[in-house]
mmCIF file of C-alpha atoms in Angstrom:
data_model
loop_
_atom_site.group_PDB
_atom_site.id
_atom_site.type_symbol
_atom_site.label_atom_id
_atom_site.label_comp_id
_atom_site.label_asym_id
_atom_site.label_seq_id
_atom_site.Cartn_x
_atom_site.Cartn_y
_atom_site.Cartn_z
ATOM 1 C CA MET A 11 186.816 -37.960 54.518
ATOM 2 C CA VAL A 12 189.413 -35.855 52.677
ATOM 3 C CA THR A 13 192.853 -37.470 52.621
ATOM 4 C CA PHE A 14 195.585 -34.910 51.910
ATOM 5 C CA LEU A 15 199.179 -36.044 52.378
ATOM 6 C CA PRO A 16 202.775 -34.823 52.064
ATOM 7 C CA PHE A 17 204.799 -36.578 49.361
ATOM 8 C CA LYS A 18 208.305 -37.076 48.010
ATOM 9 C CA GLY A 19 208.110 -34.442 45.313
ATOM 10 C CA TYR A 20 210.459 -34.102 42.357
ATOM 11 C CA ARG A 21 211.359 -30.468 41.740
ATOM 12 C CA PRO A 22 213.822 -28.389 39.664
ATOM 13 C CA ASN A 23 217.491 -28.773 40.575
ATOM 14 C CA LEU A 24 218.658 -25.450 39.193
ATOM 15 C CA ARG A 25 222.052 -25.278 37.549
ATOM 16 C CA ALA A 26 224.504 -22.376 37.249
ATOM 17 C CA GLY A 27 222.948 -19.579 35.224
ATOM 18 C CA GLU A 28 219.490 -21.149 35.385
ATOM 19 C CA HIS A 29 216.428 -19.552 37.023
ATOM 20 C CA VAL A 30 213.218 -21.259 38.120
ATOM 21 C CA GLY A 31 211.452 -19.184 35.453
ATOM 22 C CA ASP A 32 213.185 -21.413 32.899
ATOM 23 C CA ARG A 33 211.403 -24.449 34.336
ATOM 24 C CA ILE A 34 207.817 -23.352 35.039
ATOM 25 C CA SER A 35 204.795 -22.223 33.031
ATOM 26 C CA PRO A 36 201.117 -21.311 33.315
ATOM 27 C CA PRO A 37 198.720 -24.277 32.891
ATOM 28 C CA TYR A 38 198.999 -25.945 29.491
ATOM 29 C CA ASP A 39 195.550 -24.775 28.336
ATOM 30 C CA VAL A 40 196.239 -21.008 28.615
ATOM 31 C CA ILE A 41 199.555 -20.833 26.702
ATOM 32 C CA GLY A 42 199.598 -19.112 23.311
ATOM 33 C CA GLU A 43 201.643 -20.386 20.349
ATOM 34 C CA ASP A 44 204.439 -17.786 20.526
ATOM 35 C CA TYR A 45 204.772 -18.097 24.288
ATOM 36 C CA LEU A 46 204.953 -21.878 23.967
ATOM 37 C CA LYS A 47 207.844 -21.609 21.495
ATOM 38 C CA ASP A 48 209.682 -19.378 23.950
ATOM 39 C CA LEU A 49 209.096 -21.770 26.859
ATOM 40 C CA GLN A 50 210.129 -24.827 24.864
ATOM 41 C CA SER A 51 213.390 -23.172 23.834
ATOM 42 C CA ARG A 52 214.482 -23.824 27.444
ATOM 43 C CA PRO A 53 215.860 -27.353 27.896
ATOM 44 C CA PHE A 54 213.980 -28.365 31.060
ATOM 45 C CA ASN A 55 210.724 -26.418 30.818
ATOM 46 C CA VAL A 56 207.611 -28.240 32.032
ATOM 47 C CA THR A 57 205.803 -27.650 28.714
ATOM 48 C CA LYS A 58 208.147 -30.167 27.115
ATOM 49 C CA LEU A 59 206.253 -32.706 29.205
ATOM 50 C CA THR A 60 202.712 -31.299 29.182
ATOM 51 C CA LEU A 61 202.743 -30.106 25.548
ATOM 52 C CA ASN A 62 205.300 -32.294 23.841
ATOM 53 C CA PRO A 63 205.777 -30.819 20.343
ATOM 54 C CA ASP A 64 206.085 -34.226 18.649
ATOM 55 C CA ALA A 65 202.371 -34.998 18.315
ATOM 56 C CA ASP A 66 202.941 -38.513 16.940
ATOM 57 C CA LYS A 67 205.051 -39.500 19.944
ATOM 58 C CA ARG A 68 203.481 -37.121 22.410
ATOM 59 C CA TYR A 69 202.897 -39.331 25.401
ATOM 60 C CA HIS A 70 205.791 -41.735 25.072
ATOM 61 C CA GLY A 71 208.144 -38.881 24.240
ATOM 62 C CA ALA A 72 207.119 -36.976 27.353
ATOM 63 C CA ARG A 73 207.793 -40.041 29.521
ATOM 64 C CA LYS A 74 211.299 -40.416 28.093
ATOM 65 C CA GLU A 75 211.923 -36.697 28.579
ATOM 66 C CA LEU A 76 210.904 -36.805 32.236
ATOM 67 C CA ASP A 77 213.000 -39.919 32.885
ATOM 68 C CA SER A 78 216.045 -38.257 31.348
ATOM 69 C CA TRP A 79 215.629 -35.203 33.610
ATOM 70 C CA ILE A 80 215.648 -37.445 36.670
ATOM 71 C CA GLU A 81 218.630 -39.472 35.444
ATOM 72 C CA ASN A 82 220.796 -36.446 34.638
ATOM 73 C CA GLY A 83 219.953 -34.589 37.860
ATOM 74 C CA ALA A 84 217.798 -31.823 36.397
ATOM 75 C CA LEU A 85 215.202 -32.827 38.998
ATOM 76 C CA LYS A 86 215.801 -33.726 42.631
ATOM 77 C CA GLN A 87 213.558 -35.608 45.042
ATOM 78 C CA ASP A 88 212.614 -34.336 48.499
ATOM 79 C CA ALA A 89 211.746 -36.220 51.646
ATOM 80 C CA ASP A 90 208.016 -36.266 52.455
ATOM 81 C CA SER A 91 206.906 -32.640 52.293
ATOM 82 C CA PHE A 92 204.059 -30.266 51.764
ATOM 83 C CA TYR A 93 204.827 -27.150 49.739
ATOM 84 C CA ILE A 94 203.486 -23.672 50.422
ATOM 85 C CA TYR A 95 202.664 -21.710 47.263
ATOM 86 C CA GLU A 96 202.310 -17.965 47.770
ATOM 87 C CA GLN A 97 201.181 -15.642 44.950
ATOM 88 C CA THR A 98 201.229 -11.851 45.376
ATOM 89 C CA PHE A 99 199.302 -9.895 42.763
ATOM 90 C CA ASP A 100 197.418 -6.705 41.944
ATOM 91 C CA ASP A 101 193.630 -6.924 41.978
ATOM 92 C CA ASN A 102 192.328 -3.676 40.466
ATOM 93 C CA GLY A 103 194.681 -1.555 42.558
ATOM 94 C CA THR A 104 194.687 -3.738 45.690
ATOM 95 C CA THR A 105 197.708 -5.923 46.478
ATOM 96 C CA ARG A 106 196.602 -9.396 47.540
ATOM 97 C CA VAL A 107 198.397 -12.557 48.618
ATOM 98 C CA ARG A 108 196.918 -15.998 47.989
ATOM 99 C CA THR A 109 198.497 -18.879 49.881
ATOM 100 C CA GLY A 110 197.971 -22.541 49.065
ATOM 101 C CA ILE A 111 199.234 -25.835 50.475
ATOM 102 C CA VAL A 112 200.527 -28.274 47.858
ATOM 103 C CA GLY A 113 200.251 -31.994 48.540
ATOM 104 C CA ILE A 114 198.602 -35.114 47.159
ATOM 105 C CA LEU A 115 194.838 -35.590 47.458
ATOM 106 C CA LYS A 116 193.190 -39.006 47.457
ATOM 107 C CA THR A 117 190.699 -39.227 44.609
ATOM 108 C CA GLU A 118 187.150 -40.359 45.268
ATOM 109 C CA LYS A 119 183.786 -40.215 43.543
ATOM 110 C CA TYR A 120 181.778 -37.026 43.860
ATOM 111 C CA GLU A 121 178.861 -39.082 45.218
ATOM 112 C CA ASP A 122 180.880 -39.690 48.401
ATOM 113 C CA GLY A 123 180.206 -36.047 49.246
ATOM 114 C CA ASN A 124 183.685 -34.948 50.348
ATOM 115 C CA ILE A 125 185.136 -33.538 47.129
ATOM 116 C CA ILE A 126 182.700 -31.167 45.475
ATOM 117 C CA PRO A 127 182.713 -30.045 41.814
ATOM 118 C CA HIS A 128 181.170 -26.765 40.711
ATOM 119 C CA GLU A 129 181.410 -26.831 36.895
ATOM 120 C CA GLU A 130 180.629 -29.120 33.993
ATOM 121 C CA THR A 131 183.612 -30.391 31.974
ATOM 122 C CA PHE A 132 184.621 -31.143 28.380
ATOM 123 C CA SER A 133 184.960 -34.901 27.759
ATOM 124 C CA LYS A 134 187.511 -34.452 24.932
ATOM 125 C CA VAL A 135 189.947 -32.734 27.283
ATOM 126 C CA LYS A 136 189.638 -35.534 29.828
ATOM 127 C CA ALA A 137 190.388 -38.201 27.209
ATOM 128 C CA ASP A 138 193.552 -36.381 26.130
ATOM 129 C CA ARG A 139 194.807 -35.980 29.715
ATOM 130 C CA LEU A 140 194.069 -39.614 30.568
ATOM 131 C CA ASN A 141 196.262 -40.834 27.715
ATOM 132 C CA LEU A 142 199.109 -38.653 28.993
ATOM 133 C CA LEU A 143 198.634 -39.899 32.571
ATOM 134 C CA ARG A 144 198.666 -43.551 31.536
ATOM 135 C CA ASP A 145 202.020 -43.188 29.846
ATOM 136 C CA MET A 146 203.669 -40.758 32.258
ATOM 137 C CA GLU A 147 202.544 -42.323 35.551
ATOM 138 C CA ALA A 148 203.070 -38.857 36.999
ATOM 139 C CA HIS A 149 201.025 -35.786 37.883
ATOM 140 C CA LEU A 150 202.720 -32.777 36.345
ATOM 141 C CA GLU A 151 200.084 -30.134 37.071
ATOM 142 C CA SER A 152 198.036 -29.395 40.163
ATOM 143 C CA ILE A 153 194.332 -29.090 40.665
ATOM 144 C CA PHE A 154 193.177 -26.083 42.728
ATOM 145 C CA GLY A 155 190.823 -26.686 45.640
ATOM 146 C CA ILE A 156 189.191 -24.664 48.403
ATOM 147 C CA PHE A 157 188.758 -25.922 51.963
ATOM 148 C CA GLU A 158 187.402 -24.360 55.156
ATOM 149 C CA GLY A 159 190.736 -23.533 56.758
ATOM 150 C CA LEU A 160 193.313 -24.367 59.437
ATOM 151 C CA THR A 161 193.572 -23.087 62.999
ATOM 152 C CA PRO A 162 195.592 -19.876 63.588
ATOM 153 C CA GLU A 163 198.036 -21.902 65.674
ATOM 154 C CA LEU A 164 198.752 -24.309 62.813
ATOM 155 C CA ASN A 165 199.057 -21.474 60.292
ATOM 156 C CA LYS A 166 201.694 -19.884 62.543
ATOM 157 C CA LYS A 167 203.655 -23.141 62.727
ATOM 158 C CA ILE A 168 203.577 -23.374 58.931
ATOM 159 C CA ASN A 169 204.826 -19.794 58.543
ATOM 160 C CA ASP A 170 207.622 -20.374 61.067
ATOM 161 C CA HIS A 171 208.911 -23.636 59.587
ATOM 162 C CA ALA A 172 208.437 -23.389 55.800
ATOM 163 C CA SER A 173 211.671 -22.657 53.911
ATOM 164 C CA LEU A 174 211.734 -20.674 50.656
ATOM 165 C CA VAL A 175 213.036 -22.644 47.653
ATOM 166 C CA TYR A 176 211.913 -20.585 44.614
ATOM 167 C CA ARG A 177 210.844 -17.028 43.784
ATOM 168 C CA TYR A 178 209.690 -15.738 40.389
ATOM 169 C CA VAL A 179 207.857 -12.671 39.070
ATOM 170 C CA ASP A 180 205.953 -13.338 35.850
ATOM 171 C CA ASP A 181 205.212 -10.944 32.991
ATOM 172 C CA ALA A 182 201.837 -10.028 34.520
ATOM 173 C CA GLY A 183 203.583 -8.849 37.703
ATOM 174 C CA VAL A 184 202.476 -11.828 39.814
ATOM 175 C CA GLU A 185 205.114 -12.868 42.338
ATOM 176 C CA HIS A 186 205.327 -16.632 42.891
ATOM 177 C CA LYS A 187 207.021 -17.945 46.037
ATOM 178 C CA TYR A 188 207.399 -21.676 46.700
ATOM 179 C CA TYR A 189 208.291 -23.008 50.154
ATOM 180 C CA LYS A 190 209.070 -26.516 51.395
ATOM 181 C CA LEU A 191 207.594 -27.827 54.662
ATOM 182 C CA SER A 192 209.040 -31.141 55.877
ATOM 183 C CA ASP A 193 208.517 -31.103 59.648
ATOM 184 C CA PRO A 194 206.672 -34.422 60.229
ATOM 185 C CA GLU A 195 204.647 -33.165 63.207
ATOM 186 C CA ILE A 196 203.362 -30.136 61.291
ATOM 187 C CA THR A 197 202.609 -32.093 58.115
ATOM 188 C CA ALA A 198 200.706 -34.679 60.161
ATOM 189 C CA GLU A 199 198.698 -31.900 61.799
ATOM 190 C CA ILE A 200 197.730 -30.488 58.394
ATOM 191 C CA THR A 201 196.496 -33.913 57.287
ATOM 192 C CA GLU A 202 194.567 -34.344 60.536
ATOM 193 C CA GLN A 203 192.804 -30.952 60.375
ATOM 194 C CA LEU A 204 191.766 -31.482 56.748
ATOM 195 C CA LYS A 205 190.339 -34.984 57.088
ATOM 196 C CA ASP A 206 186.887 -33.904 58.326
ATOM 197 C CA GLN A 207 186.507 -30.954 55.949
ATOM 198 C CA LYS A 208 185.020 -30.802 52.474
ATOM 199 C CA MET A 209 187.010 -29.637 49.461
ATOM 200 C CA LEU A 210 185.530 -27.640 46.581
ATOM 201 C CA ILE A 211 187.306 -27.944 43.231
ATOM 202 C CA ALA A 212 187.996 -24.375 42.135
ATOM 203 C CA ASP A 213 190.021 -25.171 39.016
ATOM 204 C CA GLY A 214 191.137 -28.449 37.502
ATOM 205 C CA HIS A 215 187.898 -30.441 37.253
ATOM 206 C CA HIS A 216 189.308 -32.185 34.168
ATOM 207 C CA ARG A 217 192.517 -33.136 35.945
ATOM 208 C CA PHE A 218 190.668 -34.437 39.002
ATOM 209 C CA GLU A 219 188.177 -36.500 36.999
ATOM 210 C CA THR A 220 191.003 -37.856 34.854
ATOM 211 C CA ALA A 221 192.950 -38.792 38.002
ATOM 212 C CA LEU A 222 189.881 -40.523 39.407
ATOM 213 C CA ASN A 223 189.399 -42.538 36.216
ATOM 214 C CA TYR A 224 193.081 -43.457 36.286
ATOM 215 C CA SER A 225 192.850 -44.605 39.899
ATOM 216 C CA LEU A 226 189.828 -46.773 39.022
ATOM 217 C CA GLU A 227 191.930 -48.399 36.285
ATOM 218 C CA ASN A 228 194.601 -49.175 38.909
ATOM 219 C CA PRO A 229 192.703 -50.165 42.069
ATOM 220 C CA ASP A 230 195.609 -52.148 43.540
ATOM 221 C CA ASP A 231 198.207 -49.386 43.243
ATOM 222 C CA GLU A 232 197.804 -46.943 46.133
ATOM 223 C CA LYS A 233 200.131 -44.316 44.649
ATOM 224 C CA LYS A 234 197.864 -44.041 41.603
ATOM 225 C CA GLY A 235 194.915 -43.134 43.814
ATOM 226 C CA TYR A 236 196.217 -39.612 44.456
ATOM 227 C CA VAL A 237 196.375 -36.370 42.484
ATOM 228 C CA LEU A 238 198.645 -33.344 42.910
ATOM 229 C CA ALA A 239 196.598 -30.578 44.561
ATOM 230 C CA THR A 240 196.987 -26.996 45.778
ATOM 231 C CA LEU A 241 194.451 -26.182 48.499
ATOM 232 C CA VAL A 242 193.519 -22.644 49.593
ATOM 233 C CA ALA A 243 191.497 -21.765 52.686
ATOM 234 C CA SER A 244 188.089 -20.228 51.946
ATOM 235 C CA ASP A 245 188.834 -17.209 54.156
ATOM 236 C CA ASN A 246 192.132 -16.403 52.407
ATOM 237 C CA SER A 247 192.145 -12.721 51.449
ATOM 238 C CA GLY A 248 193.790 -13.512 48.129
ATOM 239 C CA LEU A 249 190.989 -15.767 46.918
ATOM 240 C CA VAL A 250 189.801 -13.736 43.919
ATOM 241 C CA ILE A 251 187.220 -14.928 41.381
ATOM 242 C CA TRP A 252 186.760 -13.231 38.013
ATOM 243 C CA PRO A 253 183.794 -13.797 35.720
ATOM 244 C CA THR A 254 184.410 -15.467 32.361
ATOM 245 C CA HIS A 255 182.712 -13.430 29.654
ATOM 246 C CA ARG A 256 181.182 -15.077 26.565
ATOM 247 C CA LEU A 257 182.018 -14.080 22.982
ATOM 248 C CA VAL A 258 179.592 -15.215 20.297
ATOM 249 C CA ASP A 259 180.037 -15.654 16.541
ATOM 250 C CA SER A 260 177.156 -16.791 14.366
ATOM 251 C CA GLU A 261 176.267 -16.620 10.686
ATOM 252 C CA ASN A 262 172.780 -18.004 11.300
ATOM 253 C CA ILE A 263 171.117 -15.023 12.940
ATOM 254 C CA SER A 264 171.275 -11.282 12.322
ATOM 255 C CA GLU A 265 171.920 -8.808 15.108
ATOM 256 C CA LYS A 266 168.400 -7.449 14.767
ATOM 257 C CA ASN A 267 166.854 -10.900 15.163
ATOM 258 C CA ALA A 268 169.237 -11.789 18.007
ATOM 259 C CA ILE A 269 168.162 -8.689 19.945
ATOM 260 C CA LYS A 270 164.529 -9.509 19.217
ATOM 261 C CA GLY A 271 164.978 -13.096 20.399
ATOM 262 C CA ILE A 272 166.844 -12.183 23.592
ATOM 263 C CA SER A 273 164.289 -9.478 24.460
ATOM 264 C CA LYS A 274 161.560 -12.140 24.526
ATOM 265 C CA GLU A 275 163.398 -13.894 27.371
ATOM 266 C CA LEU A 276 165.213 -11.115 29.231
ATOM 267 C CA THR A 277 164.339 -7.567 30.216
ATOM 268 C CA MET A 278 166.718 -5.375 28.192
ATOM 269 C CA THR A 279 167.563 -1.684 28.627
ATOM 270 C CA GLU A 280 169.652 -0.008 25.923
ATOM 271 C CA VAL A 281 172.552 2.023 27.349
ATOM 272 C CA THR A 282 175.935 3.404 26.354
ATOM 273 C CA GLU A 283 179.034 1.271 26.864
ATOM 274 C CA GLU A 284 180.036 3.430 29.829
ATOM 275 C CA GLU A 285 176.573 3.117 31.386
ATOM 276 C CA MET A 286 176.631 -0.634 30.856
ATOM 277 C CA GLU A 287 179.961 -1.017 32.629
ATOM 278 C CA ALA A 288 178.987 1.311 35.488
ATOM 279 C CA GLY A 289 175.581 -0.297 36.005
ATOM 280 C CA LEU A 290 176.566 -3.941 35.559
ATOM 281 C CA LYS A 291 176.743 -4.702 39.286
ATOM 282 C CA ASP A 292 173.026 -3.852 39.642
ATOM 283 C CA HIS A 293 171.962 -6.116 36.761
ATOM 284 C CA MET A 294 172.393 -9.745 35.762
ATOM 285 C CA MET A 295 174.535 -9.103 32.688
ATOM 286 C CA GLY A 296 175.578 -6.706 29.975
ATOM 287 C CA LEU A 297 175.324 -7.291 26.219
ATOM 288 C CA MET A 298 177.646 -5.686 23.635
ATOM 289 C CA PHE A 299 176.850 -6.175 19.954
ATOM 290 C CA LYS A 300 179.147 -5.744 16.949
ATOM 291 C CA THR A 301 177.406 -2.526 15.863
ATOM 292 C CA GLY A 302 178.191 -0.952 19.219
ATOM 293 C CA LYS A 303 174.718 -1.349 20.716
ATOM 294 C CA CYS A 304 174.853 -2.112 24.440
ATOM 295 C CA PHE A 305 172.210 -3.342 26.878
ATOM 296 C CA LEU A 306 171.799 -4.149 30.544
ATOM 297 C CA ALA A 307 169.745 -7.313 30.920
ATOM 298 C CA ASP A 308 167.889 -9.179 33.671
ATOM 299 C CA TYR A 309 165.930 -12.396 33.984
ATOM 300 C CA GLU A 310 163.104 -13.081 36.406
ATOM 301 C CA GLY A 311 163.025 -16.883 36.205
ATOM 302 C CA ASP A 312 161.144 -19.018 38.705
ATOM 303 C CA GLY A 313 163.123 -17.915 41.742
ATOM 304 C CA SER A 314 165.301 -21.044 41.879
ATOM 305 C CA ALA A 315 169.017 -20.624 42.558
ATOM 306 C CA MET A 316 170.211 -21.723 39.109
ATOM 307 C CA TRP A 317 168.050 -19.135 37.345
ATOM 308 C CA LYS A 318 169.715 -16.460 39.459
ATOM 309 C CA LEU A 319 173.096 -17.497 38.051
ATOM 310 C CA ASP A 320 174.111 -15.298 35.114
ATOM 311 C CA THR A 321 176.156 -17.977 33.333
ATOM 312 C CA TYR A 322 173.235 -20.396 33.462
ATOM 313 C CA VAL A 323 170.797 -17.834 32.061
ATOM 314 C CA ALA A 324 173.320 -16.880 29.356
ATOM 315 C CA GLN A 325 173.759 -20.544 28.430
ATOM 316 C CA GLU A 326 170.109 -21.588 28.433
ATOM 317 C CA LYS A 327 168.299 -18.462 27.224
ATOM 318 C CA ILE A 328 170.829 -16.796 24.910
ATOM 319 C CA LEU A 329 173.381 -19.309 23.643
ATOM 320 C CA LYS A 330 171.072 -22.311 23.373
ATOM 321 C CA GLY A 331 167.760 -20.491 23.140
ATOM 322 C CA VAL A 332 168.556 -17.772 20.604
ATOM 323 C CA TYR A 333 171.794 -18.825 18.924
ATOM 324 C CA LYS A 334 170.980 -22.568 19.045
ATOM 325 C CA SER A 335 174.540 -23.150 20.193
ATOM 326 C CA ASP A 336 176.398 -25.746 22.167
ATOM 327 C CA GLU A 337 180.125 -26.123 22.825
ATOM 328 C CA GLY A 338 180.494 -28.573 19.966
ATOM 329 C CA LYS A 339 179.602 -25.988 17.335
ATOM 330 C CA GLY A 340 182.483 -23.735 18.329
ATOM 331 C CA ILE A 341 180.704 -20.382 18.103
ATOM 332 C CA VAL A 342 181.307 -19.497 21.747
ATOM 333 C CA SER A 343 184.702 -18.424 23.093
ATOM 334 C CA TYR A 344 185.713 -17.125 26.504
ATOM 335 C CA ASP A 345 187.692 -14.224 27.977
ATOM 336 C CA ALA A 346 188.046 -13.344 31.667
ATOM 337 C CA GLU A 347 189.501 -9.860 31.098
ATOM 338 C CA LEU A 348 186.932 -7.135 30.439
ATOM 339 C CA SER A 349 189.489 -4.807 28.862
ATOM 340 C CA SER A 350 190.358 -7.541 26.369
ATOM 341 C CA VAL A 351 186.666 -8.163 25.594
ATOM 342 C CA LYS A 352 186.044 -4.447 25.000
ATOM 343 C CA GLN A 353 189.005 -4.227 22.630
ATOM 344 C CA LYS A 354 187.829 -7.273 20.661
ATOM 345 C CA MET A 355 184.369 -5.759 20.310
ATOM 346 C CA ALA A 356 185.825 -2.389 19.291
ATOM 347 C CA ASP A 357 187.740 -4.276 16.585
ATOM 348 C CA LYS A 358 184.455 -5.929 15.450
ATOM 349 C CA LYS A 359 185.854 -9.416 16.034
ATOM 350 C CA HIS A 360 182.625 -10.945 17.419
ATOM 351 C CA ASP A 361 178.880 -10.617 16.969
ATOM 352 C CA LEU A 362 178.096 -10.412 20.678
ATOM 353 C CA ALA A 363 179.873 -10.191 24.023
ATOM 354 C CA ILE A 364 177.980 -11.298 27.126
ATOM 355 C CA ILE A 365 179.489 -9.410 30.071
ATOM 356 C CA LEU A 366 179.024 -11.111 33.434
ATOM 357 C CA ASN A 367 179.452 -10.154 37.088
ATOM 358 C CA GLU A 368 182.020 -11.569 39.517
ATOM 359 C CA PRO A 369 180.752 -14.872 40.931
ATOM 360 C CA SER A 370 180.299 -15.058 44.688
ATOM 361 C CA LEU A 371 182.285 -17.798 46.438
ATOM 362 C CA GLN A 372 179.344 -18.303 48.780
ATOM 363 C CA THR A 373 176.970 -18.815 45.834
ATOM 364 C CA ILE A 374 179.399 -21.283 44.248
ATOM 365 C CA TRP A 375 179.789 -23.151 47.527
ATOM 366 C CA ASP A 376 176.036 -23.263 48.266
ATOM 367 C CA LEU A 377 175.053 -24.476 44.785
ATOM 368 C CA SER A 378 177.847 -27.045 44.727
ATOM 369 C CA MET A 379 176.891 -28.428 48.142
ATOM 370 C CA ASP A 380 173.355 -28.738 46.829
ATOM 371 C CA GLY A 381 174.619 -30.909 43.983
ATOM 372 C CA LYS A 382 174.296 -28.262 41.253
ATOM 373 C CA ARG A 383 176.895 -28.131 38.474
ATOM 374 C CA MET A 384 177.429 -24.717 36.914
ATOM 375 C CA PRO A 385 178.036 -24.155 33.205
ATOM 376 C CA LYS A 386 181.561 -24.651 31.925
ATOM 377 C CA LYS A 387 183.859 -21.704 32.605
ATOM 378 C CA THR A 388 181.592 -20.007 35.124
ATOM 379 C CA THR A 389 184.610 -18.932 37.159
ATOM 380 C CA PHE A 390 188.162 -17.735 36.591
ATOM 381 C CA PHE A 391 190.245 -17.943 39.741
ATOM 382 C CA PHE A 392 193.051 -15.399 39.422
ATOM 383 C CA PRO A 393 195.971 -15.883 39.337
ATOM 384 C CA LYS A 394 196.340 -19.314 37.787
ATOM 385 C CA ILE A 395 198.269 -22.080 39.535
ATOM 386 C CA TRP A 396 201.564 -22.413 37.634
ATOM 387 C CA SER A 397 203.105 -25.758 36.721
ATOM 388 C CA GLY A 398 206.624 -27.120 37.059
ATOM 389 C CA PHE A 399 207.496 -26.258 40.658
ATOM 390 C CA VAL A 400 206.970 -29.865 41.761
ATOM 391 C CA PHE A 401 205.885 -33.209 40.263
ATOM 392 C CA TYR A 402 204.240 -36.263 41.809
ATOM 393 C CA LEU A 403 205.521 -39.568 40.400
ATOM 394 C CA MET A 404 203.442 -42.698 40.935
ATOM 395 C CA ARG A 405 206.073 -45.275 39.965
#
């Protein structure tokens, strides 16, 4: 059973001359150094909580910062509400709108079969987030989940009764609209329709697993059994998934030997860069080497579903098999934008780029329901869920 509830959210109480853009940010793990300095120059920006600059007092300092915002009125608390988060964006020339419902989701173990993961996670990240959660007693950022959907009648009620509270257009041209929905009959109906559905974690595995561990540390405190979540229906036309390409750096193997090693495992056809990009959809992956050599590559495997997954083949046969790599050695980095990958390779910044195809939501769903966990960073759901529109306090 999925338990998804409205809550008394704390959200920005904007002052004269202040815009919601001064308060919000992309998720903490995708913010560059210069952008972070800009965000933290604003007195009530969420990054002052999620990425407190005083490393020695990081967690305790963030707690004091949040408390001061509440005390001086920089944040205000709503009555029990869901929030509707609408993002309008350009997807390769097509305008799309992705709509999510923001509430609190009861944490439970994956073995219960209601909340389904699809990727492996990094334990170091979870440890860092757990320390922050223990001190803050608040969820500052949302996980992103996918559920089957609501009835057309309920969706219409939501559209008719949700009131706009914030609008912001970011530097990438994504329009963010945040609505509040407090009608108790409608919020109860949302909870009721979701309770018998399953929820796939699209983004935020670390946050969910951290929240679960935190709830297990506090079994007698019901508030601490929930995590802030933004849920999107699986049939939403704005549900876009990008591949996450792999960039490889290694001093232990020459390009010639890497090509020789990969060719023993995969069928490789040498092509131009233009041919690789044009033909990628008909092949498992593309390979771009520092010298400019490009290949289209395929793997036969044993016919099982995991060996049809390009990220799994890249991980097992190329990164581990040829480069003898794992995440701990730091020779693999990630980039979801093909144009950025091509520029990095043109600038000779990496030894190899592994170019992957867009993952299918159906494939992700089917493998996840079958208990399969995909390699880390198999998917990049665009656009990212921004932080700072609303917080969930558990104290």
